[in-house]
XYZ file of C-alpha atoms in Angstrom:
495
model
C -31.420 -9.143 -30.893
C -27.642 -9.408 -31.143
C -25.174 -7.139 -29.417
C -21.542 -7.246 -28.370
C -22.014 -7.515 -24.626
C -24.634 -7.599 -21.916
C -24.101 -6.286 -18.409
C -26.472 -7.522 -15.718
C -26.949 -4.764 -13.146
C -26.572 -0.976 -13.140
C -24.959 -0.540 -9.750
C -21.352 0.651 -9.403
C -19.996 -2.620 -10.819
C -22.286 -2.688 -13.829
C -21.744 0.976 -14.647
C -17.957 0.829 -14.464
C -17.963 -2.394 -16.504
C -20.070 -0.749 -19.205
C -17.852 2.352 -19.230
C -14.651 0.339 -19.800
C -16.232 -2.062 -22.283
C -17.309 0.977 -24.296
C -13.737 2.296 -24.234
C -12.621 -0.975 -25.849
C -15.095 -0.690 -28.696
C -17.941 -2.805 -27.335
C -21.591 -1.759 -27.416
C -22.854 -2.969 -24.032
C -26.518 -3.239 -23.097
C -27.130 -2.930 -19.360
C -30.091 -4.766 -17.815
C -31.341 -3.245 -14.557
C -34.313 -4.689 -12.686
C -35.047 -1.425 -10.841
C -36.494 1.744 -12.389
C -33.307 3.633 -11.436
C -29.565 3.020 -11.477
C -27.266 2.745 -8.482
C -27.847 -0.740 -7.126
C -27.455 -0.554 -3.356
C -26.957 3.195 -3.583
C -30.384 3.716 -5.151
C -31.789 3.337 -1.641
C -34.941 1.538 -2.817
C -36.640 -0.639 -0.222
C -36.388 -4.295 -1.185
C -33.451 -3.893 -3.556
C -31.061 -1.830 -1.442
C -29.580 -2.073 2.031
C -28.797 1.662 2.192
C -31.034 3.543 4.618
C -31.711 7.301 4.424
C -29.336 8.388 7.208
C -26.492 6.100 6.154
C -23.056 7.443 5.229
C -20.230 5.453 3.685
C -17.565 3.876 5.852
C -15.046 4.622 3.105
C -13.594 8.055 2.424
C -14.656 10.083 -0.595
C -11.204 9.596 -2.182
C -11.797 5.836 -2.264
C -15.521 6.056 -3.044
C -14.918 7.202 -6.606
C -13.562 6.048 -9.943
C -10.331 7.256 -11.527
C -11.821 9.454 -14.230
C -14.518 11.379 -12.370
C -13.719 13.467 -9.308
C -16.196 13.385 -6.424
C -17.943 16.617 -5.554
C -18.633 17.909 -2.067
C -16.535 18.148 1.042
C -17.939 15.363 3.228
C -15.125 13.006 4.124
C -17.649 10.168 4.256
C -20.373 10.826 1.660
C -24.042 10.172 2.302
C -25.883 7.527 0.355
C -27.585 10.266 -1.658
C -24.209 11.755 -2.589
C -22.964 8.387 -3.831
C -26.159 7.903 -5.850
C -25.736 11.342 -7.414
C -22.110 10.542 -8.224
C -23.175 7.367 -10.046
C -25.736 9.305 -12.095
C -23.072 11.853 -12.991
C -20.739 9.019 -13.974
C -23.407 7.461 -16.194
C -24.089 10.799 -17.895
C -20.383 11.589 -18.333
C -19.722 8.334 -20.174
C -22.966 8.121 -22.114
C -24.279 5.096 -20.242
C -27.890 6.122 -19.573
C -29.024 5.298 -23.102
C -27.499 1.826 -22.734
C -29.534 0.886 -19.657
C -32.804 -1.030 -19.933
C -34.535 -0.058 -16.687
C -37.156 -2.328 -15.147
C -35.681 -5.267 -17.046
C -34.885 -8.209 -14.776
C -32.792 -11.032 -16.180
C -34.632 -14.241 -15.356
C -32.238 -16.765 -16.885
C -28.728 -16.877 -18.308
C -27.558 -19.852 -20.322
C -25.482 -20.579 -23.410
C -25.256 -22.607 -26.582
C -22.582 -22.932 -29.234
C -23.506 -19.529 -30.681
C -23.156 -17.453 -27.530
C -24.903 -16.406 -24.343
C -28.669 -16.127 -23.996
C -30.527 -13.852 -21.584
C -34.215 -14.362 -20.815
C -35.849 -11.073 -19.841
C -39.128 -9.202 -20.358
C -40.686 -12.219 -22.049
C -37.958 -12.477 -24.686
C -34.559 -14.069 -25.228
C -31.545 -12.097 -26.435
C -28.180 -13.408 -27.614
C -24.866 -11.788 -26.698
C -21.270 -12.637 -27.459
C -20.177 -11.724 -23.946
C -21.873 -11.185 -20.581
C -20.770 -9.487 -17.373
C -22.681 -10.543 -14.250
C -22.725 -7.457 -12.015
C -25.979 -8.015 -10.143
C -24.522 -7.441 -6.682
C -23.160 -9.577 -3.851
C -25.172 -8.156 -0.959
C -28.891 -8.604 -1.590
C -29.848 -11.784 0.268
C -29.385 -11.521 4.065
C -27.941 -14.620 5.704
C -29.979 -15.336 8.833
C -28.247 -17.999 10.954
C -30.299 -20.811 12.474
C -31.372 -20.014 16.031
C -33.495 -22.521 17.970
C -36.956 -21.096 18.527
C -36.481 -18.009 16.362
C -39.768 -18.709 14.606
C -41.543 -18.411 17.978
C -40.346 -14.845 18.625
C -43.295 -12.657 19.668
C -41.635 -9.261 20.138
C -43.926 -6.467 18.983
C -41.722 -5.371 16.052
C -40.597 -8.866 15.036
C -37.386 -9.925 13.354
C -35.684 -8.308 10.374
C -32.245 -7.706 8.892
C -30.081 -4.627 8.565
C -30.702 -4.875 4.809
C -34.348 -3.950 5.421
C -33.630 -1.317 8.094
C -34.853 2.109 7.062
C -34.242 4.215 10.158
C -34.702 4.419 13.901
C -38.161 5.986 13.991
C -40.120 2.720 13.902
C -37.981 1.305 16.736
C -37.987 4.252 19.135
C -38.928 3.310 22.670
C -38.351 -0.381 21.902
C -35.908 -2.890 23.302
C -33.853 -4.053 20.315
C -31.393 -6.901 19.978
C -28.900 -6.448 17.123
C -27.226 -9.693 16.074
C -23.810 -9.633 14.410
C -20.563 -7.711 14.512
C -20.052 -6.573 10.911
C -20.326 -2.953 9.797
C -24.093 -2.853 9.300
C -24.777 -4.378 12.732
C -22.544 -1.883 14.547
C -23.854 1.097 12.580
C -27.517 0.202 13.115
C -26.913 -0.442 16.816
C -25.193 2.936 17.134
C -27.985 4.772 15.338
C -30.670 3.123 17.492
C -28.769 3.900 20.701
C -28.514 7.570 19.738
C -32.038 7.984 18.387
C -34.366 6.779 21.075
C -34.437 2.990 21.381
C -35.308 2.033 24.952
C -32.395 -0.422 25.038
C -29.867 -1.728 22.522
C -28.060 -5.021 23.032
C -25.531 -6.415 20.569
C -25.063 -10.185 20.439
C -21.984 -11.602 18.727
C -20.155 -14.890 18.305
C -16.784 -13.270 18.953
C -15.472 -9.822 19.759
C -13.863 -8.101 16.803
C -11.415 -5.235 16.916
C -13.195 -2.002 15.978
C -11.370 0.563 13.867
C -12.819 4.090 13.927
C -13.610 5.491 10.498
C -11.594 8.612 11.337
C -8.495 8.790 13.598
C -6.097 11.701 14.127
C -7.651 13.550 11.199
C -7.078 10.708 8.717
C -9.695 8.275 7.341
C -8.738 4.817 8.521
C -9.070 3.323 5.045
C -6.081 5.507 4.076
C -3.984 3.815 6.767
C -4.953 0.166 6.661
C -5.674 -0.608 2.985
C -2.256 0.199 1.552
C 0.052 -1.265 -1.039
C 2.570 -1.884 1.727
C -0.026 -4.159 3.351
C -0.184 -6.255 0.173
C 3.592 -6.532 -0.106
C 3.816 -7.463 3.576
C 1.181 -10.167 3.151
C 3.123 -11.593 0.208
C 6.595 -11.455 1.754
C 6.463 -11.480 5.574
C 5.373 -14.213 7.988
C 1.635 -14.161 8.667
C 2.289 -13.611 12.366
C 4.232 -10.430 11.592
C 1.526 -9.113 9.255
C -1.040 -9.855 11.977
C 1.048 -8.005 14.542
C 1.499 -4.957 12.338
C -2.195 -4.700 11.460
C -3.203 -5.047 15.105
C -0.672 -2.345 16.017
C -2.227 0.078 13.514
C -5.795 -0.722 14.588
C -5.202 -0.496 18.350
C -3.195 2.701 18.023
C -6.061 4.298 16.079
C -8.943 3.266 18.322
C -7.782 1.281 21.305
C -8.803 -2.278 22.120
C -12.464 -3.152 22.818
C -11.911 -4.171 26.455
C -10.743 -0.618 27.180
C -14.320 0.477 26.452
C -15.979 -2.256 28.504
C -16.520 -4.697 25.648
C -15.096 -8.245 25.809
C -11.412 -8.654 25.034
C -10.844 -9.908 21.474
C -8.469 -12.677 20.506
C -4.876 -11.361 20.562
C -4.680 -12.225 16.856
C -6.433 -9.670 14.679
C -6.757 -12.308 11.957
C -8.598 -14.628 14.365
C -10.796 -11.879 15.818
C -11.501 -9.848 12.692
C -11.902 -6.089 12.456
C -14.873 -3.833 11.748
C -15.048 -0.118 10.954
C -17.327 1.999 13.155
C -16.872 5.483 14.564
C -19.475 5.430 17.343
C -19.824 1.826 18.466
C -17.150 1.528 21.165
C -17.785 4.980 22.706
C -21.475 4.038 23.035
C -20.482 0.751 24.688
C -18.322 2.754 27.099
C -21.329 4.960 27.933
C -23.523 1.919 28.594
C -25.838 2.787 25.705
C -24.981 -0.451 23.882
C -24.715 -3.647 25.914
C -22.733 -6.631 24.630
C -23.828 -10.249 25.003
C -22.459 -13.548 23.685
C -24.326 -15.333 20.908
C -27.977 -16.405 21.141
C -28.622 -20.004 22.185
C -32.423 -19.965 21.943
C -35.561 -17.861 21.582
C -38.951 -18.478 23.200
C -41.688 -15.913 22.693
C -40.185 -12.535 23.644
C -37.356 -14.166 25.640
C -33.846 -14.543 24.270
C -31.312 -16.760 26.025
C -27.603 -16.118 25.500
C -24.591 -18.420 25.765
C -23.776 -17.085 29.249
C -27.216 -18.132 30.521
C -28.587 -14.598 30.657
C -32.241 -14.252 29.573
C -33.727 -10.973 28.372
C -36.944 -9.827 26.699
C -36.901 -7.833 23.453
C -39.392 -6.113 21.201
C -37.373 -6.736 18.067
C -34.330 -8.539 16.667
C -32.287 -7.099 13.789
C -29.790 -9.430 12.124
C -26.600 -7.994 10.640
C -25.007 -11.355 9.963
C -23.832 -11.068 6.386
C -25.205 -12.074 3.014
C -25.550 -15.158 0.882
C -24.263 -15.116 -2.684
C -27.480 -15.312 -4.681
C -27.465 -15.575 -8.483
C -30.794 -17.304 -9.159
C -30.790 -16.578 -12.906
C -27.719 -18.704 -13.667
C -28.364 -21.930 -15.554
C -27.633 -25.234 -13.840
C -24.659 -25.732 -16.168
C -23.075 -22.413 -15.170
C -23.755 -23.045 -11.484
C -22.169 -26.476 -11.670
C -19.077 -25.391 -13.601
C -18.457 -22.380 -11.346
C -19.359 -24.246 -8.147
C -21.825 -21.538 -7.131
C -23.405 -21.823 -3.692
C -24.350 -19.375 -0.934
C -20.684 -18.572 -0.252
C -18.488 -19.658 -3.142
C -17.925 -18.994 -6.815
C -14.993 -20.815 -8.411
C -13.234 -18.338 -10.686
C -9.793 -16.941 -11.420
C -9.570 -13.897 -9.142
C -13.375 -13.870 -8.787
C -13.733 -13.050 -12.495
C -13.146 -15.653 -15.219
C -13.663 -19.404 -15.445
C -11.771 -21.229 -18.212
C -14.812 -23.353 -19.104
C -17.056 -20.284 -19.425
C -15.357 -18.118 -22.105
C -17.152 -14.859 -22.760
C -18.599 -14.721 -19.229
C -17.200 -12.551 -16.427
C -18.307 -11.907 -12.859
C -18.048 -8.485 -11.201
C -17.923 -7.767 -7.462
C -18.837 -11.267 -6.286
C -16.337 -11.517 -3.435
C -16.855 -10.654 0.250
C -14.537 -7.836 1.255
C -13.307 -5.587 4.052
C -13.130 -2.009 2.772
C -14.652 -0.084 -0.100
C -15.455 -1.606 -3.465
C -15.148 1.304 -5.918
C -11.389 1.039 -6.531
C -11.208 -2.761 -6.990
C -14.405 -2.756 -9.069
C -12.899 -0.314 -11.552
C -9.697 -2.326 -11.768
C -11.657 -5.537 -12.278
C -13.703 -3.838 -15.010
C -10.532 -2.679 -16.750
C -9.091 -6.199 -16.598
C -12.244 -7.624 -18.179
C -12.423 -4.943 -20.874
C -8.708 -5.024 -21.701
C -8.777 -8.830 -21.934
C -11.825 -8.976 -24.195
C -10.697 -5.957 -26.206
C -7.200 -7.313 -26.821
C -5.288 -4.536 -25.019
C -3.597 -7.173 -22.879
C -3.056 -10.897 -23.495
C -5.866 -13.212 -22.505
C -5.234 -15.085 -19.237
C -3.346 -18.333 -19.672
C -5.774 -21.248 -19.436
C -3.439 -23.367 -17.336
C -2.976 -20.481 -14.912
C -6.734 -20.016 -14.694
C -7.271 -23.686 -13.916
C -4.632 -23.573 -11.181
C -6.303 -20.469 -9.730
C -9.701 -22.163 -9.718
C -8.286 -25.279 -8.077
C -6.513 -23.179 -5.444
C -9.769 -21.404 -4.654
C -11.524 -24.760 -4.292
C -8.974 -25.876 -1.700
C -10.010 -22.878 0.430
C -13.685 -23.801 0.633
C -14.763 -23.858 4.254
C -12.140 -21.276 5.272
C -12.942 -17.588 5.952
C -13.648 -15.951 2.592
C -13.423 -12.229 3.405
C -10.755 -10.405 1.366
C -9.083 -7.123 2.282
C -9.722 -4.328 -0.207
C -6.027 -3.720 -0.928
C -5.426 -7.388 -1.768
C -8.332 -7.417 -4.222
C -7.370 -4.084 -5.805
C -3.702 -4.942 -6.365
C -4.628 -8.351 -7.756
C -6.832 -6.747 -10.398
C -4.319 -3.950 -11.077
C -1.608 -6.486 -11.804
C -3.921 -8.503 -14.023
C -4.844 -5.353 -15.978
C -1.207 -4.206 -16.267
C -1.744 -0.938 -14.376
C 0.129 -1.449 -11.094
C 2.586 1.469 -10.905
C 6.234 0.472 -10.540
C 7.833 1.924 -7.398
C 11.152 2.448 -9.185
C 9.488 4.587 -11.862
C 8.027 7.050 -9.332
C 10.696 7.831 -6.699
C 8.984 11.131 -5.830
C 5.781 9.212 -5.045
C 7.312 6.105 -3.468
C 6.133 6.778 0.087
C 2.643 7.645 -1.100
C 2.530 4.507 -3.247
C 3.597 2.364 -0.305
C 1.856 3.906 2.692
C -0.746 6.214 1.194
C -4.316 5.391 0.229
C -5.091 3.152 -2.737
C -6.586 6.146 -4.519
C -7.911 5.326 -7.997
C -5.656 8.007 -9.505
C -2.528 5.902 -8.840
C -3.777 3.301 -11.308
C -3.661 5.846 -14.118
C 0.078 6.481 -13.667
C 1.198 3.880 -16.199
C -0.065 1.040 -18.340
C -3.138 1.194 -20.598
C -5.060 4.493 -20.317
C -2.378 6.293 -18.295
C -3.168 9.986 -17.827
C -0.665 12.857 -17.869
C -2.218 14.521 -14.813
C -2.285 11.320 -12.736
C 0.956 12.048 -10.784
C -0.345 15.403 -9.562
C -3.771 13.969 -8.795
C -2.357 11.059 -6.843
C -0.005 13.298 -4.840
C -3.020 15.438 -3.956
C -5.159 12.411 -3.026
C -2.421 10.968 -0.812
C -2.045 14.278 1.004
C -5.774 15.053 1.200
C -6.010 14.467 4.953
C -2.402 14.995 5.936
C -1.397 11.331 5.983
C 1.308 11.530 3.274
C 2.441 15.064 2.518
C 6.122 14.386 1.768
C 8.521 11.577 0.882
C 9.910 11.528 4.437
C 9.063 8.207 6.113
C 7.873 8.033 9.711
C 9.868 5.894 12.134
C 7.298 3.087 11.881
C 7.250 3.245 8.088
C 11.042 2.992 8.006
C 10.886 -0.081 10.240
C 8.185 -1.706 8.146
C 9.931 -0.898 4.853
C 13.236 -2.238 6.179
C 11.502 -5.519 7.032
C 10.247 -5.785 3.470
C 13.649 -4.989 1.999
C 15.267 -7.634 4.177
C 12.719 -10.070 2.720
C 14.000 -9.220 -0.747
C 11.384 -6.720 -1.947
């Protein structure tokens, strides 16, 4: 079988890649191992970390693509709403007939004639392949001395396999980690009948509420201004500004009875959670330093405290796991549990015709950067924009390699603007004076990336103005005092 392109995975990344490849004249075939589409949002045990009661930590404006409006009024959609949106997206763009459900790709390799996929007992050749199989499917469980001796009655698991509080009611549960899933699971258990909930963490992060003063926090913190500041201001000043926004929205953890975080937000990190800190303040979630050892039901912490638990739930991140890649691809792209050497997480100059989707670890929602990455891939392969310069790609890969061993998490606005620039769809501030404040300090709504460049839409200005004003954050072009100060700092830096 020969076809123009294969897409591995029918989650948000695979679907949006197929939609934009189709717009460029390709005939993509999508391989999906599950019987349904949606990836994580399908909610299937074993292939999804979304549990039935889960809601997004990103607002509905940013949990959507640019050419299909979300339905409903929930500011933070449920998992079922996101799944339904993805089905509607697939139907709208004629993608369902392109998906081969229950078809797991077992091996991807290449020869001089193209790319070969092994699946369903056969091998198929494609000119181009997009790997969109998901970044968050293999929980990373850190080594803990004695963990294999744990004898709590409900055992050990990960937040990826959590399916609700019912099985843990009346139990003493230790939740390990301080990322979103750990805080959300701990909060749900504390509110739904666990006998005790203790959170163990290596360091105290700042915690940003999902909603503050009537505005979703992802509208405030993941802005274009934040990208420009990162590129043009000293790192210490960017750190100070981000911490100022976070603490003003939700306070600092020690005010709630949690440990004090590092004064640097960059050193401490930040996690979104609406309920975590209030539950700490009420004594319904206790905080402990990291685990030093486990023996039977007993857990010993770094402060010497020992406590018995019925279960341990790890929310400690995910390993990058692409087991179907050939040894050649793995070696060229330097793939391991954390890293993938590629120009902006997408292309490698020694692997022409292959692209990766969504393989970076990120703070913030993925829908907007995924669509922009898909457009970059499709425009490049379709000839709408020039192919990336090989020398530039090699420099980008080498730069990434120098950062191995450093923290790899990327802020959503940095990823999104990087892809928008690559695709030629970053709106120019000077071309939209009536939208300048919204473009700087408003949300990175997908509609703003249809203002100009390939596939610009005539209704995009009105849509973006509406999206920016949706929760009252940016309703006019009149800057706040803080925005004026921040913008003046950028202008003095030559922006």
